[in-house]
Amino acid sequence: MGTSQGFTIRFGTPNITPEFEQPDIGLWTKVMGNSSTGWCYGELLSYHTDDTTENCLKQALLDWDQNRLDTPRLNGRFVLIFRRDGSHEWTIITDRVGAMHAYITRRGERIVEIGSDLASLDSEHHLDWVGINSFFTFGFFMEDRTYFADTKILFPHFIYCISDDGQVITSQSYWAWHQSVDPKLSYSDAVVEYDRLLRQAVRRACNHGQVILPISGGLDSRSLAAVLPEQIQTYSYGYTEDSVETRIASQVASAQGLKFTQHVIHPYLFERLNEIVRALHGSQDVTQARQCSVNGWVREQGDVVLTGLWGDLICNQIGLADGLPERMSIVEYSLRKIHKRGRAWLQDNISRHHLGSKDPMVEIVTMAEKGIGSFSDIEDIDFRVKAFKTSTWVFRWSNSSLRGFALGATPRIPYYDVDLIDFFCTVPTAFVRDRRLQIDHLKRYAPHLARVEWQSAGANLYWAQYGKWISFPRRVINRVKRTLKQEKSIQRNWEVQFLSPERRQQLTSTLMTLCPDFVQQDALQKLIDQFYQNPDAANGYTVSMLVTLAGWMAASKLL
């Protein structure tokens, strides 16, 4: 395994000390205690105090050695590894939201490896078609599944104790999603507290290294910009020079007095497919990681990239503030929220041929029922689905995108700050309905940013509720201009990466490597022809997922 790929612990027998490979790069911090050693893969941003990863790790190791580790206060994106001198056990601790992924490979009941690079693990490469079917359906793997039946991902907020010969001694969660609404919390006080905690989270994320901030046309990056402790470099990327997203982002940066650089995304994917699909662990549609288009520039500009990941989920309702729609179950509603258009082709042409007697959608419903059922103690069904989505979609899809950022700079995620998470567990759903809390925070603390257009509303935050009417004339004019120029609005990265004659040849060549092991050639050729005749969101997703599958199988040396 190359040293840039993370860490691996190879377990043996009780008489053989496990091999522990770790790279000499910035992702690793090692500290020595009086009788123990601790490693941090990733970063600790705080542990009872804001400090460096090294100092936080020293305190955490000391507390662990004295059996008083306060695991819920471990704050950052990390996998921690602790070992006492002379012992025959390893302790592995994951962060609260599973932002740093690591995996276990088994032979029967025994663990043979734990590692952070899925492609390098010593798997027997028997494909888990139930897991792959969930990947096709949602764009991410459900539960702890990966491509391989003998390899599972480590769960968020878990402590694993594993013996030298690979036996799991204990594995338990140290935190759980819950909603404990504070009846004394007024809405006005909630806005104040949100501001305090968001500033604290951003300050922690900006404490070490040269920081840069990508800005979009939405509210999450704007909210981070509003509370930055210092002036930093910002940037945005769009699909054209006149991108709405980059236009709004530049206005946000200008209003806040921040340096700004605009990027246009050009074709890059096939030239870097192996690098990108391996960085994403094959666990996300490769066209979704559009941040990879500017990795080189980001690497030159800073050490740390802030991202507003998860803000739009935690700062909004799921859509159930008024209860479930009539004659719809919570499982049905949740599946509608997260399943993808274009999944049917993948299920019908690949999953069914490998699942035997199992029905692809029955397997999906069973997974969803089990997943949502694990949060049945949360009374508020909106927050219950939010917890489910965080523990699935955010854990397996959103957090995969962090590795796309990491190709350029270390990603830090202020909305993952443990104090901010704890706060939102006390906030009534009514306070965040329709982004109310986030909008009112910007109006109160950054009115200059509230006056900038919100892309999804088509108006600024003071007029957002009338946005569809305010933006109607502009949308009509833009549509007429595109019609006269015979231009099509580019809204998705796959349109840039796939829709050109030379890219068609590359895409066809890439996808045909899947034949005949995974899909029939005639069905695949028909899909490609239909895609180029009439590209849409559904077949665009299907083709993108097939490119991801082909790229991953090549990276895993299965093709």
Coordinates of C-alpha atoms in Angstrom, one line a residue:
M1 CA 0.0 0.0 0.0
G2 CA 1.3 3.5 -0.9
T3 CA 1.9 5.7 2.1
S4 CA -0.5 8.3 0.7
Q5 CA -3.5 6.0 1.2
G6 CA -3.9 6.1 5.0
F7 CA -3.4 3.3 7.5
T8 CA -3.7 -0.4 7.8
I9 CA -3.6 -2.7 10.9
R10 CA -3.0 -6.3 9.9
F11 CA -4.1 -8.8 12.6
G12 CA -2.4 -12.1 13.1
T13 CA -2.5 -14.7 15.9
P14 CA -2.0 -14.2 19.7
N15 CA 1.7 -14.9 19.2
I16 CA 2.2 -12.5 16.4
T17 CA 2.2 -8.7 16.9
P18 CA -0.1 -7.1 14.3
E19 CA 1.5 -5.1 11.6
F20 CA 0.6 -1.4 11.7
E21 CA 1.4 0.7 8.6
Q22 CA 0.9 4.4 8.8
P23 CA 2.0 7.2 6.4
D24 CA 4.3 10.0 7.3
I25 CA 1.9 12.7 6.2
G26 CA -0.2 15.5 7.8
L27 CA -3.2 13.2 8.3
W28 CA -1.3 11.4 11.1
T29 CA -0.5 12.5 14.6
K30 CA 1.1 10.2 17.2
V31 CA 1.6 10.8 20.9
M32 CA 3.2 8.7 23.6
G33 CA 1.9 8.4 27.1
N34 CA 3.6 6.9 30.2
S35 CA 2.4 3.4 29.3
S36 CA 0.4 3.8 26.1
T37 CA 0.4 5.2 22.6
G38 CA -2.3 7.1 20.7
W39 CA -2.7 7.8 17.0
C40 CA -5.1 10.2 15.3
Y41 CA -5.9 9.6 11.6
G42 CA -7.4 13.0 10.7
E43 CA -7.8 15.9 13.1
L44 CA -9.1 16.7 16.6
L45 CA -10.2 20.3 16.7
S46 CA -11.1 20.3 20.4
Y47 CA -11.4 18.1 23.4
H48 CA -12.7 20.1 26.4
T49 CA -10.5 22.9 25.1
D50 CA -9.6 24.3 21.7
D51 CA -6.1 23.2 20.8
T52 CA -3.9 21.5 18.3
T53 CA -4.6 17.9 17.3
E54 CA -1.5 16.8 19.2
N55 CA -2.5 18.4 22.5
C56 CA -6.1 17.2 22.2
L57 CA -4.8 13.7 21.5
K58 CA -2.4 13.8 24.5
Q59 CA -5.3 14.7 26.8
A60 CA -7.5 12.1 25.3
L61 CA -4.9 9.4 25.6
L62 CA -4.3 10.3 29.2
D63 CA -8.0 10.2 30.0
W64 CA -8.4 6.9 28.1
D65 CA -5.4 5.4 30.0
Q66 CA -7.2 6.3 33.2
N67 CA -10.5 5.0 32.0
R68 CA -12.2 8.5 32.0
L69 CA -12.2 9.3 28.3
D70 CA -15.2 11.7 27.6
T71 CA -15.8 10.4 24.1
P72 CA -18.8 12.6 23.2
R73 CA -16.4 15.6 23.6
L74 CA -14.0 14.4 20.9
N75 CA -14.5 16.9 18.2
G76 CA -13.2 16.6 14.6
R77 CA -12.9 14.3 11.7
F78 CA -10.9 11.3 12.9
V79 CA -10.2 7.7 13.6
L80 CA -8.4 7.3 16.9
I81 CA -6.2 4.3 17.7
F82 CA -5.1 3.6 21.3
R83 CA -2.9 0.8 22.6
R84 CA -1.4 0.1 26.1
D85 CA 2.2 -1.1 26.2
G86 CA 2.4 -4.8 26.7
S87 CA -1.4 -5.4 26.0
H88 CA -2.8 -7.5 23.3
E89 CA -5.7 -5.2 22.4
W90 CA -6.4 -2.2 20.2
T91 CA -9.1 0.5 20.8
I92 CA -10.5 2.1 17.7
I93 CA -12.8 5.2 18.0
T94 CA -14.7 6.9 15.2
D95 CA -15.9 10.5 15.1
R96 CA -19.5 11.4 15.8
V97 CA -20.7 11.6 12.2
G98 CA -18.4 9.2 10.6
A99 CA -16.6 11.9 8.6
M100 CA -13.4 9.8 8.4
H101 CA -14.1 6.4 6.9
A102 CA -12.3 3.2 7.8
Y103 CA -13.1 -0.4 7.2
I104 CA -12.8 -3.9 8.7
T105 CA -12.1 -7.0 6.6
R106 CA -13.0 -10.4 8.1
R107 CA -12.3 -14.1 7.5
G108 CA -15.2 -15.7 9.2
E109 CA -15.5 -14.2 12.7
R110 CA -11.9 -13.0 12.7
I111 CA -10.8 -9.5 11.6
V112 CA -7.7 -9.7 9.3
E113 CA -7.4 -6.0 8.6
I114 CA -8.6 -2.5 9.6
G115 CA -7.7 0.2 7.1
S116 CA -8.6 3.5 5.6
D117 CA -8.1 2.7 1.9
L118 CA -10.9 0.4 0.7
A119 CA -9.1 -0.6 -2.5
S120 CA -6.0 -1.8 -0.6
L121 CA -7.6 -4.0 1.9
D122 CA -7.1 -7.8 1.8
S123 CA -10.6 -8.6 0.7
E124 CA -11.4 -11.8 -1.1
H125 CA -13.5 -9.6 -3.5
H126 CA -16.8 -11.5 -3.3
L127 CA -19.2 -8.9 -4.3
D128 CA -22.0 -7.9 -1.9
W129 CA -24.9 -7.5 -4.3
V130 CA -27.4 -6.4 -1.7
G131 CA -25.0 -3.6 -0.8
I132 CA -24.3 -2.7 -4.5
N133 CA -28.1 -2.7 -5.1
S134 CA -28.5 -0.1 -2.4
F135 CA -25.7 1.9 -4.0
F136 CA -27.5 1.9 -7.3
T137 CA -30.8 2.9 -5.6
F138 CA -29.6 5.8 -3.5
G139 CA -26.1 6.7 -4.7
F140 CA -24.6 5.5 -1.4
F141 CA -24.2 2.2 0.4
M142 CA -26.7 1.4 3.2
E143 CA -25.9 0.0 6.6
D144 CA -22.2 -0.9 6.9
R145 CA -22.0 -2.5 3.5
T146 CA -19.3 -2.0 0.8
Y147 CA -18.7 -3.6 -2.6
F148 CA -17.3 -6.6 -0.8
A149 CA -19.1 -9.1 1.4
D150 CA -16.1 -9.5 3.8
T151 CA -15.5 -5.8 4.2
K152 CA -17.6 -3.4 6.3
I153 CA -17.3 0.2 7.2
L154 CA -16.8 1.3 10.8
F155 CA -19.9 3.0 12.2
P156 CA -19.9 6.6 13.5
H157 CA -19.6 7.3 17.2
F158 CA -18.4 3.8 18.0
I159 CA -15.6 2.3 20.2
Y160 CA -14.2 -1.0 19.0
C161 CA -11.9 -3.1 21.2
I162 CA -10.1 -5.7 19.1
S163 CA -7.6 -8.4 20.2
D164 CA -4.3 -9.0 18.5
D165 CA -5.7 -12.1 16.8
G166 CA -8.6 -10.1 15.3
Q167 CA -11.4 -10.9 17.7
V168 CA -13.9 -8.2 18.5
I169 CA -13.9 -8.0 22.3
T170 CA -16.5 -5.2 22.5
S171 CA -18.1 -2.7 20.1
Q172 CA -20.5 -0.1 21.3
S173 CA -21.9 3.3 20.5
Y174 CA -20.8 6.2 22.7
W175 CA -23.5 8.7 21.5
A176 CA -26.9 8.5 19.9
W177 CA -29.1 10.7 17.9
H178 CA -31.9 12.1 20.0
Q179 CA -34.2 15.1 20.3
S180 CA -34.4 16.7 23.7
V181 CA -36.3 20.0 23.1
D182 CA -35.5 22.7 25.6
P183 CA -38.9 24.1 26.7
K184 CA -37.2 27.2 28.0
L185 CA -35.5 28.0 24.7
S186 CA -37.2 30.9 23.0
Y187 CA -36.9 31.5 19.3
S188 CA -34.9 34.7 19.7
D189 CA -32.5 33.0 22.2
A190 CA -32.1 30.1 19.7
V191 CA -30.9 32.5 17.0
V192 CA -28.4 34.1 19.5
E193 CA -27.1 30.7 20.6
Y194 CA -26.8 29.4 17.0
D195 CA -24.7 32.5 16.2
R196 CA -22.4 31.9 19.2
L197 CA -21.9 28.2 18.5
L198 CA -21.5 28.7 14.7
R199 CA -18.8 31.3 15.4
Q200 CA -17.1 29.0 17.8
A201 CA -17.2 26.1 15.3
V202 CA -15.8 28.3 12.5
R203 CA -13.1 29.7 14.8
R204 CA -12.0 26.1 15.7
A205 CA -11.9 25.2 12.1
C206 CA -9.8 28.3 11.3
N207 CA -7.4 28.0 14.2
H208 CA -4.7 26.1 12.3
G209 CA -3.5 26.5 8.7
Q210 CA -4.2 28.7 5.8
V211 CA -8.0 28.5 5.2
I212 CA -10.0 29.0 2.0
L213 CA -13.8 28.9 1.6
P214 CA -15.8 27.7 -1.4
I215 CA -19.0 29.7 -1.7
S216 CA -22.2 28.7 -3.5
G217 CA -25.5 30.4 -4.2
G218 CA -27.0 28.8 -1.1
L219 CA -27.1 29.7 2.6
D220 CA -24.6 27.3 4.3
S221 CA -21.4 28.8 2.9
R222 CA -22.9 32.3 3.2
S223 CA -23.5 31.6 6.9
L224 CA -19.9 30.5 7.3
A225 CA -18.7 33.6 5.5
A226 CA -20.8 35.8 7.9
V227 CA -18.9 34.6 11.0
L228 CA -15.4 34.2 9.7
P229 CA -12.8 35.4 12.3
E230 CA -10.6 36.9 9.6
Q231 CA -10.4 37.7 5.9
I232 CA -9.6 34.7 3.8
Q233 CA -9.5 33.6 0.1
T234 CA -12.9 32.4 -1.3
Y235 CA -13.8 30.8 -4.6
S236 CA -16.7 29.2 -6.5
Y237 CA -17.1 27.0 -9.6
G238 CA -19.8 26.8 -12.2
Y239 CA -20.4 25.2 -15.5
T240 CA -20.3 28.4 -17.6
E241 CA -18.8 31.9 -17.4
D242 CA -22.2 33.3 -16.7
S243 CA -23.1 30.7 -14.0
V244 CA -25.8 31.9 -11.6
E245 CA -24.0 30.1 -8.8
T246 CA -20.7 31.9 -9.3
R247 CA -22.4 35.2 -9.9
I248 CA -24.1 35.0 -6.5
A249 CA -21.0 33.7 -4.8
S250 CA -19.0 36.7 -6.1
Q251 CA -21.6 39.0 -4.6
V252 CA -21.5 37.3 -1.2
A253 CA -17.7 37.6 -1.2
S254 CA -17.8 41.2 -2.3
A255 CA -20.4 42.1 0.4
Q256 CA -18.2 40.5 3.0
G257 CA -15.0 42.0 1.7
L258 CA -13.3 38.7 0.8
K259 CA -11.0 37.8 -2.0
F260 CA -12.8 35.8 -4.7
T261 CA -11.8 33.6 -7.6
Q262 CA -14.3 32.2 -10.1
H263 CA -13.7 28.8 -11.9
V264 CA -15.4 27.2 -14.8
I265 CA -15.6 23.4 -14.7
H266 CA -14.1 21.9 -17.9
P267 CA -13.8 18.2 -18.8
Y268 CA -11.4 16.4 -16.5
L269 CA -13.0 13.2 -15.3
F270 CA -11.7 10.5 -17.7
E271 CA -8.1 11.8 -17.4
R272 CA -8.3 11.4 -13.6
L273 CA -10.9 8.7 -13.2
N274 CA -8.7 6.2 -11.3
E275 CA -7.4 8.9 -8.9
I276 CA -10.8 10.3 -8.2
V277 CA -12.8 7.0 -7.9
R278 CA -10.1 5.6 -5.6
A279 CA -10.2 8.8 -3.4
L280 CA -13.9 8.4 -3.1
H281 CA -13.6 4.7 -2.3
G282 CA -15.9 4.1 -5.2
S283 CA -18.7 5.1 -2.9
Q284 CA -20.1 8.2 -4.6
D285 CA -21.1 9.0 -8.2
V286 CA -17.8 10.4 -9.5
T287 CA -19.5 13.3 -11.3
Q288 CA -20.9 14.6 -7.9
A289 CA -17.4 15.4 -6.7
R290 CA -17.1 18.4 -8.9
Q291 CA -14.7 20.0 -6.3
C292 CA -12.0 17.7 -7.9
S293 CA -12.0 20.1 -10.9
V294 CA -10.1 22.7 -8.8
N295 CA -7.9 20.5 -6.6
G296 CA -4.7 21.9 -8.1
W297 CA -5.7 25.5 -7.5
V298 CA -6.9 24.8 -4.0
R299 CA -3.6 23.1 -3.1
E300 CA -1.7 26.2 -4.1
Q301 CA -4.0 28.5 -2.1
G302 CA -4.4 26.9 1.3
D303 CA -4.0 24.1 3.7
V304 CA -7.7 23.9 4.8
V305 CA -10.9 24.1 2.9
L306 CA -14.1 25.0 4.9
T307 CA -17.3 23.4 3.7
G308 CA -20.9 24.0 4.7
L309 CA -21.7 20.3 4.4
W310 CA -24.8 19.2 6.4
G311 CA -26.0 22.8 7.1
D312 CA -28.9 22.5 4.7
L313 CA -30.2 19.4 6.4
I314 CA -29.8 20.3 10.0
C315 CA -31.0 23.9 9.5
N316 CA -34.2 22.8 7.8
Q317 CA -37.2 20.5 8.2
I318 CA -37.4 17.3 6.2
G319 CA -41.0 18.1 5.2
L320 CA -42.8 16.4 8.0
A321 CA -43.4 19.4 10.4
D322 CA -47.1 19.0 9.7
G323 CA -47.0 15.2 9.8
L324 CA -47.0 12.5 7.2
P325 CA -48.9 12.9 4.0
E326 CA -52.2 11.0 4.0
R327 CA -51.9 7.2 3.3
M328 CA -48.1 7.3 3.3
S329 CA -45.8 5.6 5.8
I330 CA -42.6 7.1 7.2
V331 CA -40.6 4.5 5.2
E332 CA -42.3 5.4 1.9
Y333 CA -41.7 9.1 2.6
S334 CA -38.1 8.5 3.5
L335 CA -37.4 6.4 0.4
R336 CA -38.9 9.2 -1.8
K337 CA -36.5 11.6 -0.3
I338 CA -33.4 9.7 -1.0
H339 CA -33.9 7.3 -3.9
K340 CA -32.6 8.3 -7.3
R341 CA -34.2 8.6 -10.7
G342 CA -32.4 6.3 -13.0
R343 CA -32.1 3.5 -10.5
A344 CA -34.6 1.3 -12.3
W345 CA -32.2 0.5 -15.2
L346 CA -29.5 -0.5 -12.8
Q347 CA -31.8 -2.7 -10.7
D348 CA -33.3 -4.4 -13.8
N349 CA -30.2 -4.9 -15.8
I350 CA -27.7 -5.6 -13.1
S351 CA -29.1 -6.2 -9.6
R352 CA -31.7 -8.7 -10.6
H353 CA -29.2 -10.9 -12.4
H354 CA -27.0 -11.1 -9.2
L355 CA -29.5 -11.2 -6.4
G356 CA -31.0 -14.6 -7.3
S357 CA -34.4 -14.9 -5.7
K358 CA -34.1 -11.6 -3.9
D359 CA -36.2 -8.7 -5.2
P360 CA -34.1 -5.4 -5.5
M361 CA -36.8 -3.2 -4.1
V362 CA -37.8 -5.6 -1.3
E363 CA -34.2 -5.5 -0.1
I364 CA -34.2 -1.7 -0.2
V365 CA -37.5 -1.4 1.8
T366 CA -36.2 -3.9 4.4
M367 CA -33.1 -1.8 4.9
A368 CA -35.1 1.4 5.2
E369 CA -37.5 -0.2 7.7
K370 CA -34.6 -1.4 9.8
G371 CA -32.7 1.9 9.6
I372 CA -35.7 4.2 10.5
G373 CA -36.8 1.7 13.1
S374 CA -33.5 2.3 15.0
F375 CA -34.7 5.9 15.7
S376 CA -38.2 5.0 16.8
D377 CA -37.5 6.5 20.2
I378 CA -37.5 10.0 18.6
E379 CA -41.0 11.2 18.9
D380 CA -40.8 14.1 16.3
I381 CA -41.0 12.2 13.0
D382 CA -39.4 15.1 11.1
F383 CA -36.3 14.9 13.4
R384 CA -36.5 11.1 13.2
V385 CA -36.1 11.1 9.5
K386 CA -33.4 13.7 9.7
A387 CA -31.5 11.5 12.1
F388 CA -32.0 8.5 9.7
K389 CA -30.8 10.6 6.7
T390 CA -27.8 11.9 8.6
S391 CA -26.8 8.3 9.6
T392 CA -27.2 7.0 6.1
W393 CA -27.0 9.6 3.3
V394 CA -24.7 12.0 5.2
F395 CA -22.5 9.3 6.6
R396 CA -22.1 7.3 3.3
W397 CA -22.7 9.9 0.6
S398 CA -21.8 13.4 1.9
N399 CA -18.8 12.3 3.8
S400 CA -17.4 10.5 0.8
S401 CA -17.2 13.9 -0.9
L402 CA -14.9 15.1 1.8
R403 CA -12.2 12.9 0.2
G404 CA -12.7 14.8 -3.0
F405 CA -11.9 18.0 -1.1
A406 CA -9.0 16.3 0.5
L407 CA -7.2 15.9 -2.8
G408 CA -6.6 19.6 -2.6
A409 CA -6.7 20.6 1.1
T410 CA -7.8 19.3 4.5
P411 CA -11.6 19.6 4.7
R412 CA -13.1 21.0 7.9
I413 CA -16.8 21.0 8.5
P414 CA -18.1 23.5 11.1
Y415 CA -21.6 22.1 11.1
Y416 CA -20.2 18.8 12.4
D417 CA -18.9 20.6 15.5
V418 CA -20.2 18.5 18.5
D419 CA -21.5 21.6 20.4
L420 CA -23.5 22.7 17.3
I421 CA -24.9 19.2 16.9
D422 CA -25.9 19.1 20.6
F423 CA -27.6 22.4 20.2
F424 CA -29.7 21.3 17.3
C425 CA -30.8 18.3 19.3
T426 CA -32.6 20.8 21.6
V427 CA -34.2 22.9 18.9
P428 CA -37.9 22.4 18.0
T429 CA -38.5 21.6 14.3
A430 CA -40.7 24.7 14.1
F431 CA -37.6 26.9 14.6
V432 CA -35.9 25.5 11.5
R433 CA -38.9 25.1 9.3
D434 CA -38.2 26.6 5.8
R435 CA -34.7 27.6 6.9
R436 CA -36.2 30.1 9.3
L437 CA -33.4 30.0 11.9
Q438 CA -30.6 30.3 9.3
I439 CA -32.4 33.1 7.4
D440 CA -33.1 35.1 10.5
H441 CA -29.6 34.7 11.7
L442 CA -28.3 36.2 8.5
K443 CA -30.8 39.0 8.7
R444 CA -29.8 39.9 12.3
Y445 CA -26.0 39.4 12.1
A446 CA -25.2 39.9 8.4
P447 CA -27.9 42.0 6.7
H448 CA -25.5 42.9 4.0
L449 CA -25.4 39.1 3.1
A450 CA -29.1 38.7 3.5
R451 CA -29.6 41.3 0.8
V452 CA -27.7 39.1 -1.7
E453 CA -29.9 36.8 -3.8
W454 CA -30.5 33.2 -2.6
Q455 CA -30.2 31.0 -5.6
S456 CA -32.9 28.5 -4.8
A457 CA -35.4 31.3 -4.0
G458 CA -34.5 33.7 -6.9
A459 CA -34.6 36.6 -4.5
N460 CA -32.8 37.9 -1.4
L461 CA -33.7 36.7 2.0
Y462 CA -36.1 39.6 2.7
W463 CA -38.1 38.7 -0.3
A464 CA -37.5 35.0 -0.5
Q465 CA -41.1 34.0 -0.1
Y466 CA -41.9 36.0 -3.3
G467 CA -38.9 34.7 -5.1
K468 CA -40.7 32.7 -7.8
W469 CA -42.6 35.8 -8.9
I470 CA -39.6 38.2 -8.6
S471 CA -37.4 36.0 -10.6
F472 CA -40.0 35.1 -13.2
P473 CA -39.2 37.9 -15.7
R474 CA -35.4 37.1 -15.5
R475 CA -36.0 33.4 -16.0
V476 CA -38.2 34.1 -19.1
I477 CA -35.6 36.5 -20.6
N478 CA -32.8 34.0 -20.0
R479 CA -34.8 31.2 -21.6
V480 CA -35.5 33.3 -24.6
K481 CA -31.8 34.2 -24.9
R482 CA -30.8 30.5 -24.8
T483 CA -33.4 29.7 -27.4
L484 CA -32.3 32.3 -29.8
K485 CA -28.6 31.3 -29.3
Q486 CA -29.7 27.6 -29.5
E487 CA -27.9 27.1 -26.1
K488 CA -28.8 24.6 -23.5
S489 CA -28.5 25.4 -19.8
I490 CA -25.8 23.2 -18.2
Q491 CA -26.9 22.3 -14.7
R492 CA -25.0 19.1 -13.9
N493 CA -21.4 18.0 -14.0
W494 CA -22.1 14.9 -16.1
E495 CA -23.2 17.2 -18.9
V496 CA -19.8 18.7 -19.0
Q497 CA -17.9 15.5 -18.6
F498 CA -19.9 13.3 -21.0
L499 CA -21.7 15.3 -23.7
S500 CA -19.3 15.8 -26.5
P501 CA -18.2 13.5 -29.4
E502 CA -14.8 12.7 -28.0
R503 CA -16.2 12.1 -24.6
R504 CA -18.7 9.7 -26.0
Q505 CA -15.9 7.5 -27.3
Q506 CA -14.2 7.6 -23.9
L507 CA -17.4 6.9 -22.0
T508 CA -18.3 3.9 -24.3
S509 CA -14.8 2.5 -24.0
T510 CA -15.0 2.8 -20.1
L511 CA -18.5 1.3 -19.8
M512 CA -17.8 -1.6 -22.2
T513 CA -15.2 -2.9 -19.7
L514 CA -18.2 -3.9 -17.6
C515 CA -19.3 -6.4 -20.2
P516 CA -20.1 -9.3 -19.9
D517 CA -19.4 -9.7 -16.2
F518 CA -22.0 -7.1 -15.0
V519 CA -24.3 -6.2 -17.9
Q520 CA -25.2 -7.4 -21.4
Q521 CA -23.5 -5.5 -24.2
D522 CA -26.7 -4.9 -26.2
A523 CA -28.5 -3.4 -23.2
L524 CA -25.5 -1.2 -22.4
Q525 CA -25.2 0.0 -26.0
K526 CA -28.9 0.8 -26.1
L527 CA -28.5 2.9 -22.9
I528 CA -25.6 4.8 -24.3
D529 CA -27.4 5.5 -27.5
Q530 CA -30.5 6.7 -25.7
F531 CA -28.4 8.9 -23.4
Y532 CA -26.8 10.8 -26.2
Q533 CA -30.1 11.1 -28.1
N534 CA -32.0 12.5 -25.1
P535 CA -29.8 13.1 -22.0
D536 CA -31.9 13.7 -18.9
A537 CA -31.5 13.5 -15.1
A538 CA -32.5 9.8 -15.0
N539 CA -30.2 8.4 -17.7
G540 CA -27.5 10.8 -16.6
Y541 CA -27.5 9.3 -13.2
T542 CA -27.5 5.8 -14.6
V543 CA -24.5 6.4 -16.8
S544 CA -22.6 8.2 -14.1
M545 CA -23.1 5.3 -11.7
L546 CA -21.9 2.9 -14.4
V547 CA -18.8 5.0 -14.9
T548 CA -18.3 4.9 -11.1
L549 CA -18.7 1.1 -11.1
A550 CA -16.3 0.6 -14.0
G551 CA -13.7 2.9 -12.5
W552 CA -14.0 1.2 -9.1
M553 CA -13.7 -2.3 -10.5
A554 CA -10.6 -1.2 -12.4
A555 CA -9.1 0.4 -9.3
S556 CA -9.8 -2.8 -7.3
K557 CA -8.2 -4.8 -10.2
L558 CA -11.5 -6.7 -10.7
L559 CA -11.6 -5.7 -14.4

